Amino acid sequence: MQRDIDIDRDRERQARGEASEPVANGRDRAGRRVWIGDGSARRAGGTRLIPTGARKPALSGGSLPPTLGKARGAPCWLSLASRDIRAAEEFYSRVLGWCHVPLLGSPRRPRSLALQAGKPVGTLSETASDLGIYAGWMPYFAVEDVDVTVARLHERGATVAVGPLATSAGRVVVAAGPDDAVFGLREQAPDEHWTVGEGPVARLELLTRDIFAAALFYGGALNWADSSCDCCEVEYVDGQILVRDGLRTVAALRDGTPPGFEGRHRWHACFRVADVDSAAAAAVGWGGRVITPPQGPPHRREAVLADREGIPFTVVAS
């Protein structure tokens, strides 16, 4: 009944040429109303959520939209800050089958490119011990203008820890959002060979205490669900918020923390492997540990592991 009233009021506002209000058409597990836009709704200072079930239309002939993989605000890269890059390279080579190509840069901060079967996974770099709080797998998001996005971050109370810096990958920034989850920004166009959901990187998840607050933060900063530009769509499904670039899910916002890391909210990476059980055994053999043992049927089997420095990640069956 209330939803029908809200829809009628929204239609009246549109007829008068006024901005429409979001329509409440659901509740989260805590009983809070979930505001999901009607396709044109925007809230001042916030972002709308695309209606459940909404998708960008496929092109004739079944081809995908030309913007797939190119939306601004989408994840465009991964990096690992490690205290010992050589040990990290050995661990991930033995456990996940990656190879590593050294990158040019300062000899005091060595870096390498991780590849799986010739496809890029991300960058490994060595960080000083005083920056250990940022150690872990960190996603970068593609933005049109780093300075504009940094201003939005400041408006939303985020901490900008590094940058903007000019690098070979374009201007970059490292920041901390809600619950101190660390992420980066990259101004240069995304690498067309790096994707989420296809290739080595299976999933990218933000584990946080309030997915709706996180969606408003990242949506406002990265222009998610902005119909005025080619940006990511956002959808609330089965208790989580999905971020889509065209027809592909590129990130998910979920309640919680990585298993075994209670109280530490962060972005969490999931990688594809040929054999989840073998990867779990190798992790233990090469100085890491198993946080959540392998489980699930063969085609959906996965496990949560930690590397030698305790950095968590998930492996899923390829």
PDB file of C-alpha atoms in Angstrom:
ATOM      1  CA  MET A   1       0.000   0.000   0.000  1.00  0.00           C
ATOM      2  CA  GLN A   2       2.729   2.486   1.003  1.00  0.00           C
ATOM      3  CA  ARG A   3       4.714   1.618  -2.135  1.00  0.00           C
ATOM      4  CA  ASP A   4       1.649   2.413  -4.327  1.00  0.00           C
ATOM      5  CA  ILE A   5       1.291   5.790  -2.554  1.00  0.00           C
ATOM      6  CA  ASP A   6       4.993   6.530  -3.068  1.00  0.00           C
ATOM      7  CA  ILE A   7       4.739   5.673  -6.775  1.00  0.00           C
ATOM      8  CA  ASP A   8       1.644   7.887  -7.216  1.00  0.00           C
ATOM      9  CA  ARG A   9       3.411  10.794  -5.488  1.00  0.00           C
ATOM     10  CA  ASP A  10       6.447  10.295  -7.682  1.00  0.00           C
ATOM     11  CA  ARG A  11       4.336  10.382 -10.840  1.00  0.00           C
ATOM     12  CA  GLU A  12       2.674  13.600  -9.647  1.00  0.00           C
ATOM     13  CA  ARG A  13       6.111  15.184  -9.087  1.00  0.00           C
ATOM     14  CA  GLN A  14       7.229  14.160 -12.588  1.00  0.00           C
ATOM     15  CA  ALA A  15       4.039  15.645 -14.086  1.00  0.00           C
ATOM     16  CA  ARG A  16       4.835  18.950 -12.335  1.00  0.00           C
ATOM     17  CA  GLY A  17       8.430  18.770 -13.618  1.00  0.00           C
ATOM     18  CA  GLU A  18       9.871  18.237 -10.142  1.00  0.00           C
ATOM     19  CA  ALA A  19      12.670  15.848  -9.218  1.00  0.00           C
ATOM     20  CA  SER A  20      11.365  12.394  -8.391  1.00  0.00           C
ATOM     21  CA  GLU A  21      12.013  10.724  -5.056  1.00  0.00           C
ATOM     22  CA  PRO A  22      13.299   7.178  -4.675  1.00  0.00           C
ATOM     23  CA  VAL A  23      10.747   4.432  -4.244  1.00  0.00           C
ATOM     24  CA  ALA A  24      11.037   2.140  -1.200  1.00  0.00           C
ATOM     25  CA  ASN A  25      10.338  -1.332  -2.558  1.00  0.00           C
ATOM     26  CA  GLY A  26      12.148  -3.554  -0.089  1.00  0.00           C
ATOM     27  CA  ARG A  27      13.784  -3.939   3.297  1.00  0.00           C
ATOM     28  CA  ASP A  28      17.175  -5.243   4.311  1.00  0.00           C
ATOM     29  CA  ARG A  29      17.750  -7.954   6.905  1.00  0.00           C
ATOM     30  CA  ALA A  30      17.737  -5.358   9.704  1.00  0.00           C
ATOM     31  CA  GLY A  31      14.300  -4.146   8.639  1.00  0.00           C
ATOM     32  CA  ARG A  32      15.523  -0.872   7.128  1.00  0.00           C
ATOM     33  CA  ARG A  33      13.804   0.404   4.004  1.00  0.00           C
ATOM     34  CA  VAL A  34      15.838  -0.156   0.857  1.00  0.00           C
ATOM     35  CA  TRP A  35      15.585   2.857  -1.452  1.00  0.00           C
ATOM     36  CA  ILE A  36      15.801   1.784  -5.064  1.00  0.00           C
ATOM     37  CA  GLY A  37      15.352   4.345  -7.809  1.00  0.00           C
ATOM     38  CA  ASP A  38      12.692   4.145 -10.507  1.00  0.00           C
ATOM     39  CA  GLY A  39      15.197   4.786 -13.295  1.00  0.00           C
ATOM     40  CA  SER A  40      15.237   8.570 -12.978  1.00  0.00           C
ATOM     41  CA  ALA A  41      15.369   9.108  -9.237  1.00  0.00           C
ATOM     42  CA  ARG A  42      18.295  10.874  -7.584  1.00  0.00           C
ATOM     43  CA  ARG A  43      18.681  11.976  -3.984  1.00  0.00           C
ATOM     44  CA  ALA A  44      20.639  15.099  -3.177  1.00  0.00           C
ATOM     45  CA  GLY A  45      24.095  14.152  -1.973  1.00  0.00           C
ATOM     46  CA  GLY A  46      23.522  10.448  -2.653  1.00  0.00           C
ATOM     47  CA  THR A  47      23.134   7.935  -5.429  1.00  0.00           C
ATOM     48  CA  ARG A  48      20.229   5.888  -6.650  1.00  0.00           C
ATOM     49  CA  LEU A  49      20.133   2.124  -6.905  1.00  0.00           C
ATOM     50  CA  ILE A  50      19.005   0.594 -10.169  1.00  0.00           C
ATOM     51  CA  PRO A  51      15.713  -1.343  -9.827  1.00  0.00           C
ATOM     52  CA  THR A  52      16.141  -5.036  -9.069  1.00  0.00           C
ATOM     53  CA  GLY A  53      16.302  -7.003 -12.279  1.00  0.00           C
ATOM     54  CA  ALA A  54      17.321  -4.020 -14.417  1.00  0.00           C
ATOM     55  CA  ARG A  55      19.962  -4.590 -17.070  1.00  0.00           C
ATOM     56  CA  LYS A  56      21.453  -2.681 -19.962  1.00  0.00           C
ATOM     57  CA  PRO A  57      19.768  -4.052 -23.075  1.00  0.00           C
ATOM     58  CA  ALA A  58      21.753  -6.439 -25.220  1.00  0.00           C
ATOM     59  CA  LEU A  59      22.376  -5.459 -28.822  1.00  0.00           C
ATOM     60  CA  SER A  60      20.760  -7.242 -31.712  1.00  0.00           C
ATOM     61  CA  GLY A  61      22.332 -10.551 -32.565  1.00  0.00           C
ATOM     62  CA  GLY A  62      23.166 -11.224 -28.925  1.00  0.00           C
ATOM     63  CA  SER A  63      26.315  -9.087 -28.903  1.00  0.00           C
ATOM     64  CA  LEU A  64      27.283  -7.230 -25.750  1.00  0.00           C
ATOM     65  CA  PRO A  65      27.025  -3.445 -25.344  1.00  0.00           C
ATOM     66  CA  PRO A  66      30.091  -1.624 -26.729  1.00  0.00           C
ATOM     67  CA  THR A  67      30.696  -0.026 -23.309  1.00  0.00           C
ATOM     68  CA  LEU A  68      31.185  -3.368 -21.561  1.00  0.00           C
ATOM     69  CA  GLY A  69      34.396  -3.205 -19.546  1.00  0.00           C
ATOM     70  CA  LYS A  70      34.851   0.533 -20.100  1.00  0.00           C
ATOM     71  CA  ALA A  71      32.524   2.137 -17.562  1.00  0.00           C
ATOM     72  CA  ARG A  72      34.051   4.822 -15.362  1.00  0.00           C
ATOM     73  CA  GLY A  73      33.976   3.943 -11.695  1.00  0.00           C
ATOM     74  CA  ALA A  74      34.553   0.254 -12.436  1.00  0.00           C
ATOM     75  CA  PRO A  75      37.479  -1.703 -10.960  1.00  0.00           C
ATOM     76  CA  CYS A  76      40.399  -1.523 -13.367  1.00  0.00           C
ATOM     77  CA  TRP A  77      43.383  -3.076 -11.533  1.00  0.00           C
ATOM     78  CA  LEU A  78      44.613  -4.934  -8.442  1.00  0.00           C
ATOM     79  CA  SER A  79      47.777  -4.460  -6.428  1.00  0.00           C
ATOM     80  CA  LEU A  80      49.381  -6.235  -3.497  1.00  0.00           C
ATOM     81  CA  ALA A  81      51.533  -4.328  -1.023  1.00  0.00           C
ATOM     82  CA  SER A  82      53.883  -6.850   0.592  1.00  0.00           C
ATOM     83  CA  ARG A  83      56.665  -6.521   3.133  1.00  0.00           C
ATOM     84  CA  ASP A  84      58.756  -9.071   1.198  1.00  0.00           C
ATOM     85  CA  ILE A  85      58.031  -9.086  -2.522  1.00  0.00           C
ATOM     86  CA  ARG A  86      60.327 -12.029  -3.316  1.00  0.00           C
ATOM     87  CA  ALA A  87      58.610 -14.212  -0.718  1.00  0.00           C
ATOM     88  CA  ALA A  88      55.211 -13.097  -2.034  1.00  0.00           C
ATOM     89  CA  GLU A  89      56.187 -13.927  -5.614  1.00  0.00           C
ATOM     90  CA  GLU A  90      57.313 -17.395  -4.591  1.00  0.00           C
ATOM     91  CA  PHE A  91      54.149 -18.034  -2.577  1.00  0.00           C
ATOM     92  CA  TYR A  92      51.705 -17.025  -5.310  1.00  0.00           C
ATOM     93  CA  SER A  93      53.744 -18.807  -7.980  1.00  0.00           C
ATOM     94  CA  ARG A  94      53.678 -22.073  -6.033  1.00  0.00           C
ATOM     95  CA  VAL A  95      50.073 -21.810  -4.840  1.00  0.00           C
ATOM     96  CA  LEU A  96      48.248 -20.157  -7.759  1.00  0.00           C
ATOM     97  CA  GLY A  97      50.621 -20.870 -10.644  1.00  0.00           C
ATOM     98  CA  TRP A  98      51.416 -17.246 -11.424  1.00  0.00           C
ATOM     99  CA  CYS A  99      54.563 -15.982 -13.085  1.00  0.00           C
ATOM    100  CA  HIS A 100      56.075 -12.583 -12.297  1.00  0.00           C
ATOM    101  CA  VAL A 101      57.690 -10.026 -14.601  1.00  0.00           C
ATOM    102  CA  PRO A 102      59.917  -7.367 -12.938  1.00  0.00           C
ATOM    103  CA  LEU A 103      58.845  -3.761 -13.540  1.00  0.00           C
ATOM    104  CA  LEU A 104      61.068  -0.720 -13.796  1.00  0.00           C
ATOM    105  CA  GLY A 105      61.111   1.623 -10.842  1.00  0.00           C
ATOM    106  CA  SER A 106      62.949   2.455  -7.673  1.00  0.00           C
ATOM    107  CA  PRO A 107      65.299  -0.336  -6.508  1.00  0.00           C
ATOM    108  CA  ARG A 108      64.228   0.501  -2.960  1.00  0.00           C
ATOM    109  CA  ARG A 109      60.633  -0.433  -3.819  1.00  0.00           C
ATOM    110  CA  PRO A 110      60.731  -3.351  -6.279  1.00  0.00           C
ATOM    111  CA  ARG A 111      57.588  -4.140  -8.269  1.00  0.00           C
ATOM    112  CA  SER A 112      56.471  -6.963 -10.530  1.00  0.00           C
ATOM    113  CA  LEU A 113      53.541  -7.846 -12.766  1.00  0.00           C
ATOM    114  CA  ALA A 114      51.708 -11.063 -11.893  1.00  0.00           C
ATOM    115  CA  LEU A 115      50.418 -13.123 -14.820  1.00  0.00           C
ATOM    116  CA  GLN A 116      48.345 -16.291 -15.031  1.00  0.00           C
ATOM    117  CA  ALA A 117      48.471 -18.073 -18.375  1.00  0.00           C
ATOM    118  CA  GLY A 118      49.593 -14.785 -19.938  1.00  0.00           C
ATOM    119  CA  LYS A 119      46.691 -12.765 -18.501  1.00  0.00           C
ATOM    120  CA  PRO A 120      47.380  -9.956 -16.004  1.00  0.00           C
ATOM    121  CA  VAL A 121      46.363 -10.437 -12.385  1.00  0.00           C
ATOM    122  CA  GLY A 122      47.834  -7.310 -10.824  1.00  0.00           C
ATOM    123  CA  THR A 123      50.967  -5.660  -9.482  1.00  0.00           C
ATOM    124  CA  LEU A 124      53.054  -6.786  -6.525  1.00  0.00           C
ATOM    125  CA  SER A 125      55.143  -4.171  -4.738  1.00  0.00           C
ATOM    126  CA  GLU A 126      57.220  -3.969  -1.603  1.00  0.00           C
ATOM    127  CA  THR A 127      56.122  -1.538   1.090  1.00  0.00           C
ATOM    128  CA  ALA A 128      57.882  -0.200   4.159  1.00  0.00           C
ATOM    129  CA  SER A 129      56.879  -1.683   7.508  1.00  0.00           C
ATOM    130  CA  ASP A 130      55.363   1.623   8.622  1.00  0.00           C
ATOM    131  CA  LEU A 131      52.860   1.297   5.768  1.00  0.00           C
ATOM    132  CA  GLY A 132      51.890  -2.215   6.785  1.00  0.00           C
ATOM    133  CA  ILE A 133      48.330  -1.119   7.483  1.00  0.00           C
ATOM    134  CA  TYR A 134      47.844  -0.935   3.713  1.00  0.00           C
ATOM    135  CA  ALA A 135      49.323  -4.373   3.059  1.00  0.00           C
ATOM    136  CA  GLY A 136      46.871  -6.557   1.184  1.00  0.00           C
ATOM    137  CA  TRP A 137      45.075  -6.869  -2.136  1.00  0.00           C
ATOM    138  CA  MET A 138      43.743  -3.457  -3.126  1.00  0.00           C
ATOM    139  CA  PRO A 139      41.498  -2.594  -6.104  1.00  0.00           C
ATOM    140  CA  TYR A 140      41.874   0.493  -8.258  1.00  0.00           C
ATOM    141  CA  PHE A 141      38.871   2.181  -9.870  1.00  0.00           C
ATOM    142  CA  ALA A 142      38.945   3.995 -13.206  1.00  0.00           C
ATOM    143  CA  VAL A 143      38.030   7.691 -12.977  1.00  0.00           C
ATOM    144  CA  GLU A 144      37.870  10.487 -15.529  1.00  0.00           C
ATOM    145  CA  ASP A 145      39.583  13.080 -13.352  1.00  0.00           C
ATOM    146  CA  VAL A 146      41.524  12.161 -10.209  1.00  0.00           C
ATOM    147  CA  ASP A 147      41.348  15.697  -8.765  1.00  0.00           C
ATOM    148  CA  VAL A 148      37.555  15.849  -9.089  1.00  0.00           C
ATOM    149  CA  THR A 149      37.189  12.423  -7.487  1.00  0.00           C
ATOM    150  CA  VAL A 150      39.567  13.322  -4.642  1.00  0.00           C
ATOM    151  CA  ALA A 151      37.392  16.363  -3.912  1.00  0.00           C
ATOM    152  CA  ARG A 152      34.364  14.076  -3.690  1.00  0.00           C
ATOM    153  CA  LEU A 153      36.271  11.792  -1.314  1.00  0.00           C
ATOM    154  CA  HIS A 154      37.120  14.705   0.973  1.00  0.00           C
ATOM    155  CA  GLU A 155      33.473  15.799   0.955  1.00  0.00           C
ATOM    156  CA  ARG A 156      32.524  12.311   2.162  1.00  0.00           C
ATOM    157  CA  GLY A 157      35.096  12.172   4.945  1.00  0.00           C
ATOM    158  CA  ALA A 158      37.505   9.760   3.262  1.00  0.00           C
ATOM    159  CA  THR A 159      41.221   9.719   4.002  1.00  0.00           C
ATOM    160  CA  VAL A 160      43.500  10.274   1.001  1.00  0.00           C
ATOM    161  CA  ALA A 161      46.724   8.528   2.016  1.00  0.00           C
ATOM    162  CA  VAL A 162      48.804   8.754  -1.171  1.00  0.00           C
ATOM    163  CA  GLY A 163      48.700  11.052  -4.186  1.00  0.00           C
ATOM    164  CA  PRO A 164      47.660  12.167  -6.587  1.00  0.00           C
ATOM    165  CA  LEU A 165      50.909  10.817  -8.059  1.00  0.00           C
ATOM    166  CA  ALA A 166      52.017  10.669 -11.683  1.00  0.00           C
ATOM    167  CA  THR A 167      53.045   7.110 -12.624  1.00  0.00           C
ATOM    168  CA  SER A 168      53.484   5.041 -15.762  1.00  0.00           C
ATOM    169  CA  ALA A 169      49.915   3.821 -15.185  1.00  0.00           C
ATOM    170  CA  GLY A 170      48.583   7.399 -15.126  1.00  0.00           C
ATOM    171  CA  ARG A 171      47.801   9.565 -12.105  1.00  0.00           C
ATOM    172  CA  VAL A 172      46.913   7.455  -9.073  1.00  0.00           C
ATOM    173  CA  VAL A 173      45.560   7.908  -5.555  1.00  0.00           C
ATOM    174  CA  VAL A 174      45.294   5.589  -2.557  1.00  0.00           C
ATOM    175  CA  ALA A 175      42.466   6.320  -0.118  1.00  0.00           C
ATOM    176  CA  ALA A 176      40.514   4.772   2.747  1.00  0.00           C
ATOM    177  CA  GLY A 177      36.727   4.720   2.707  1.00  0.00           C
ATOM    178  CA  PRO A 178      34.101   3.515   5.186  1.00  0.00           C
ATOM    179  CA  ASP A 179      35.517   1.221   7.895  1.00  0.00           C
ATOM    180  CA  ASP A 180      39.019   2.145   6.629  1.00  0.00           C
ATOM    181  CA  ALA A 181      38.733  -0.147   3.596  1.00  0.00           C
ATOM    182  CA  VAL A 182      41.630   0.865   1.340  1.00  0.00           C
ATOM    183  CA  PHE A 183      41.242   1.371  -2.423  1.00  0.00           C
ATOM    184  CA  GLY A 184      42.901   3.244  -5.261  1.00  0.00           C
ATOM    185  CA  LEU A 185      41.996   5.478  -8.195  1.00  0.00           C
ATOM    186  CA  ARG A 186      43.559   5.435 -11.658  1.00  0.00           C
ATOM    187  CA  GLU A 187      43.039   8.174 -14.195  1.00  0.00           C
ATOM    188  CA  GLN A 188      44.384   6.338 -17.221  1.00  0.00           C
ATOM    189  CA  ALA A 189      42.053   4.221 -19.349  1.00  0.00           C
ATOM    190  CA  PRO A 190      41.540   0.698 -17.935  1.00  0.00           C
ATOM    191  CA  ASP A 191      43.733  -2.139 -19.221  1.00  0.00           C
ATOM    192  CA  GLU A 192      41.571  -3.969 -21.760  1.00  0.00           C
ATOM    193  CA  HIS A 193      43.259  -7.264 -20.831  1.00  0.00           C
ATOM    194  CA  TRP A 194      42.335  -7.008 -17.129  1.00  0.00           C
ATOM    195  CA  THR A 195      38.800  -7.933 -16.104  1.00  0.00           C
ATOM    196  CA  VAL A 196      36.765  -9.137 -13.141  1.00  0.00           C
ATOM    197  CA  GLY A 197      34.711 -12.273 -13.685  1.00  0.00           C
ATOM    198  CA  GLU A 198      36.767 -13.456 -16.626  1.00  0.00           C
ATOM    199  CA  GLY A 199      40.347 -14.632 -16.398  1.00  0.00           C
ATOM    200  CA  PRO A 200      42.370 -14.883 -13.169  1.00  0.00           C
ATOM    201  CA  VAL A 201      40.264 -12.476 -11.058  1.00  0.00           C
ATOM    202  CA  ALA A 202      36.962 -14.222 -10.347  1.00  0.00           C
ATOM    203  CA  ARG A 203      35.329 -11.787  -7.917  1.00  0.00           C
ATOM    204  CA  LEU A 204      35.971  -8.550  -6.069  1.00  0.00           C
ATOM    205  CA  GLU A 205      34.062  -7.994  -2.832  1.00  0.00           C
ATOM    206  CA  LEU A 206      33.829  -5.231  -0.269  1.00  0.00           C
ATOM    207  CA  LEU A 207      33.186  -6.750   3.153  1.00  0.00           C
ATOM    208  CA  THR A 208      31.768  -3.975   5.323  1.00  0.00           C
ATOM    209  CA  ARG A 209      29.418  -3.360   8.242  1.00  0.00           C
ATOM    210  CA  ASP A 210      26.828  -1.327   6.276  1.00  0.00           C
ATOM    211  CA  ILE A 211      26.493  -2.024   2.565  1.00  0.00           C
ATOM    212  CA  PHE A 212      24.016   0.829   2.047  1.00  0.00           C
ATOM    213  CA  ALA A 213      26.322   3.427   3.593  1.00  0.00           C
ATOM    214  CA  ALA A 214      29.157   1.999   1.490  1.00  0.00           C
ATOM    215  CA  ALA A 215      27.034   2.143  -1.664  1.00  0.00           C
ATOM    216  CA  LEU A 216      26.238   5.806  -1.027  1.00  0.00           C
ATOM    217  CA  PHE A 217      29.918   6.575  -0.417  1.00  0.00           C
ATOM    218  CA  TYR A 218      31.350   4.799  -3.462  1.00  0.00           C
ATOM    219  CA  GLY A 219      28.353   5.679  -5.622  1.00  0.00           C
ATOM    220  CA  GLY A 220      28.746   9.370  -4.870  1.00  0.00           C
ATOM    221  CA  ALA A 221      32.508   9.359  -5.307  1.00  0.00           C
ATOM    222  CA  LEU A 222      32.650   7.154  -8.418  1.00  0.00           C
ATOM    223  CA  ASN A 223      29.357   8.196 -10.051  1.00  0.00           C
ATOM    224  CA  TRP A 224      27.823   4.739  -9.812  1.00  0.00           C
ATOM    225  CA  ALA A 225      24.231   4.690 -11.099  1.00  0.00           C
ATOM    226  CA  ASP A 226      24.615   8.079 -12.800  1.00  0.00           C
ATOM    227  CA  SER A 227      22.412   7.972 -15.896  1.00  0.00           C
ATOM    228  CA  SER A 228      24.075  11.087 -17.346  1.00  0.00           C
ATOM    229  CA  CYS A 229      27.315   9.215 -18.163  1.00  0.00           C
ATOM    230  CA  ASP A 230      28.604   5.763 -19.022  1.00  0.00           C
ATOM    231  CA  CYS A 231      28.918   4.585 -15.430  1.00  0.00           C
ATOM    232  CA  CYS A 232      28.357   1.415 -13.445  1.00  0.00           C
ATOM    233  CA  GLU A 233      24.875   0.270 -12.498  1.00  0.00           C
ATOM    234  CA  VAL A 234      24.043  -0.764  -8.937  1.00  0.00           C
ATOM    235  CA  GLU A 235      21.549  -3.426  -7.898  1.00  0.00           C
ATOM    236  CA  TYR A 236      20.375  -4.842  -4.559  1.00  0.00           C
ATOM    237  CA  VAL A 237      20.021  -8.636  -4.828  1.00  0.00           C
ATOM    238  CA  ASP A 238      19.767 -11.334  -2.140  1.00  0.00           C
ATOM    239  CA  GLY A 239      21.163  -9.231   0.689  1.00  0.00           C
ATOM    240  CA  GLN A 240      24.098  -7.772  -1.235  1.00  0.00           C
ATOM    241  CA  ILE A 241      24.688  -4.855  -3.567  1.00  0.00           C
ATOM    242  CA  LEU A 242      26.058  -5.744  -6.995  1.00  0.00           C
ATOM    243  CA  VAL A 243      28.011  -3.289  -9.150  1.00  0.00           C
ATOM    244  CA  ARG A 244      27.662  -3.967 -12.862  1.00  0.00           C
ATOM    245  CA  ASP A 245      29.603  -2.815 -15.894  1.00  0.00           C
ATOM    246  CA  GLY A 246      27.204  -3.581 -18.716  1.00  0.00           C
ATOM    247  CA  LEU A 247      26.121  -7.192 -18.272  1.00  0.00           C
ATOM    248  CA  ARG A 248      29.053  -8.186 -16.065  1.00  0.00           C
ATOM    249  CA  THR A 249      29.172  -7.966 -12.262  1.00  0.00           C
ATOM    250  CA  VAL A 250      32.480  -6.285 -11.393  1.00  0.00           C
ATOM    251  CA  ALA A 251      32.106  -5.910  -7.614  1.00  0.00           C
ATOM    252  CA  ALA A 252      29.830  -6.852  -4.731  1.00  0.00           C
ATOM    253  CA  LEU A 253      29.213  -5.088  -1.415  1.00  0.00           C
ATOM    254  CA  ARG A 254      28.513  -7.571   1.363  1.00  0.00           C
ATOM    255  CA  ASP A 255      28.028  -7.401   5.126  1.00  0.00           C
ATOM    256  CA  GLY A 256      30.839  -8.921   7.176  1.00  0.00           C
ATOM    257  CA  THR A 257      34.590  -9.306   7.401  1.00  0.00           C
ATOM    258  CA  PRO A 258      36.992 -11.849   5.875  1.00  0.00           C
ATOM    259  CA  PRO A 259      36.762 -15.154   7.796  1.00  0.00           C
ATOM    260  CA  GLY A 260      39.290 -15.141  10.593  1.00  0.00           C
ATOM    261  CA  PHE A 261      39.684 -11.353  10.413  1.00  0.00           C
ATOM    262  CA  GLU A 262      36.738 -10.171  12.511  1.00  0.00           C
ATOM    263  CA  GLY A 263      36.593  -6.416  12.852  1.00  0.00           C
ATOM    264  CA  ARG A 264      38.778  -5.780   9.786  1.00  0.00           C
ATOM    265  CA  HIS A 265      36.566  -4.609   6.931  1.00  0.00           C
ATOM    266  CA  ARG A 266      38.306  -4.507   3.569  1.00  0.00           C
ATOM    267  CA  TRP A 267      38.173  -5.212  -0.146  1.00  0.00           C
ATOM    268  CA  HIS A 268      38.636  -8.926  -0.777  1.00  0.00           C
ATOM    269  CA  ALA A 269      39.956 -10.583  -3.949  1.00  0.00           C
ATOM    270  CA  CYS A 270      38.926 -13.996  -5.306  1.00  0.00           C
ATOM    271  CA  PHE A 271      41.195 -15.802  -7.795  1.00  0.00           C
ATOM    272  CA  ARG A 272      40.603 -18.706 -10.161  1.00  0.00           C
ATOM    273  CA  VAL A 273      42.612 -21.914  -9.815  1.00  0.00           C
ATOM    274  CA  ALA A 274      42.501 -25.259 -11.602  1.00  0.00           C
ATOM    275  CA  ASP A 275      42.268 -27.228  -8.337  1.00  0.00           C
ATOM    276  CA  VAL A 276      41.027 -25.612  -5.116  1.00  0.00           C
ATOM    277  CA  ASP A 277      42.127 -28.505  -2.883  1.00  0.00           C
ATOM    278  CA  SER A 278      45.649 -28.518  -4.331  1.00  0.00           C
ATOM    279  CA  ALA A 279      45.895 -24.741  -3.867  1.00  0.00           C
ATOM    280  CA  ALA A 280      44.838 -25.046  -0.218  1.00  0.00           C
ATOM    281  CA  ALA A 281      47.417 -27.759   0.425  1.00  0.00           C
ATOM    282  CA  ALA A 282      50.114 -25.733  -1.341  1.00  0.00           C
ATOM    283  CA  ALA A 283      49.279 -22.649   0.727  1.00  0.00           C
ATOM    284  CA  VAL A 284      50.032 -24.542   3.925  1.00  0.00           C
ATOM    285  CA  GLY A 285      53.163 -26.080   2.416  1.00  0.00           C
ATOM    286  CA  TRP A 286      54.561 -22.680   1.430  1.00  0.00           C
ATOM    287  CA  GLY A 287      54.006 -20.843   4.692  1.00  0.00           C
ATOM    288  CA  GLY A 288      50.393 -19.716   4.418  1.00  0.00           C
ATOM    289  CA  ARG A 289      47.270 -21.150   5.998  1.00  0.00           C
ATOM    290  CA  VAL A 290      43.745 -22.289   5.265  1.00  0.00           C
ATOM    291  CA  ILE A 291      41.103 -20.011   6.814  1.00  0.00           C
ATOM    292  CA  THR A 292      38.032 -21.747   5.365  1.00  0.00           C
ATOM    293  CA  PRO A 293      38.602 -25.304   4.028  1.00  0.00           C
ATOM    294  CA  PRO A 294      37.591 -26.166   0.447  1.00  0.00           C
ATOM    295  CA  GLN A 295      33.847 -26.671   0.093  1.00  0.00           C
ATOM    296  CA  GLY A 296      31.158 -26.886  -2.557  1.00  0.00           C
ATOM    297  CA  PRO A 297      30.663 -29.028  -5.668  1.00  0.00           C
ATOM    298  CA  PRO A 298      33.604 -29.395  -8.097  1.00  0.00           C
ATOM    299  CA  HIS A 299      32.494 -26.638 -10.492  1.00  0.00           C
ATOM    300  CA  ARG A 300      31.789 -24.167  -7.634  1.00  0.00           C
ATOM    301  CA  ARG A 301      34.380 -25.264  -5.099  1.00  0.00           C
ATOM    302  CA  GLU A 302      36.191 -22.535  -3.196  1.00  0.00           C
ATOM    303  CA  ALA A 303      38.330 -21.881  -0.114  1.00  0.00           C
ATOM    304  CA  VAL A 304      39.598 -18.863   1.820  1.00  0.00           C
ATOM    305  CA  LEU A 305      43.377 -18.835   2.268  1.00  0.00           C
ATOM    306  CA  ALA A 306      46.012 -16.516   3.722  1.00  0.00           C
ATOM    307  CA  ASP A 307      49.510 -15.963   2.366  1.00  0.00           C
ATOM    308  CA  ARG A 308      52.739 -15.859   4.375  1.00  0.00           C
ATOM    309  CA  GLU A 309      51.954 -12.383   5.703  1.00  0.00           C
ATOM    310  CA  GLY A 310      48.414 -13.322   6.683  1.00  0.00           C
ATOM    311  CA  ILE A 311      46.775 -11.506   3.761  1.00  0.00           C
ATOM    312  CA  PRO A 312      43.440 -13.223   3.016  1.00  0.00           C
ATOM    313  CA  PHE A 313      42.137 -14.156  -0.432  1.00  0.00           C
ATOM    314  CA  THR A 314      39.694 -16.667  -1.879  1.00  0.00           C
ATOM    315  CA  VAL A 315      40.377 -19.308  -4.520  1.00  0.00           C
ATOM    316  CA  VAL A 316      37.539 -20.576  -6.704  1.00  0.00           C
ATOM    317  CA  ALA A 317      37.353 -23.393  -9.213  1.00  0.00           C
ATOM    318  CA  SER A 318      38.018 -22.274 -12.778  1.00  0.00           C
TER     319      SER A 318
END
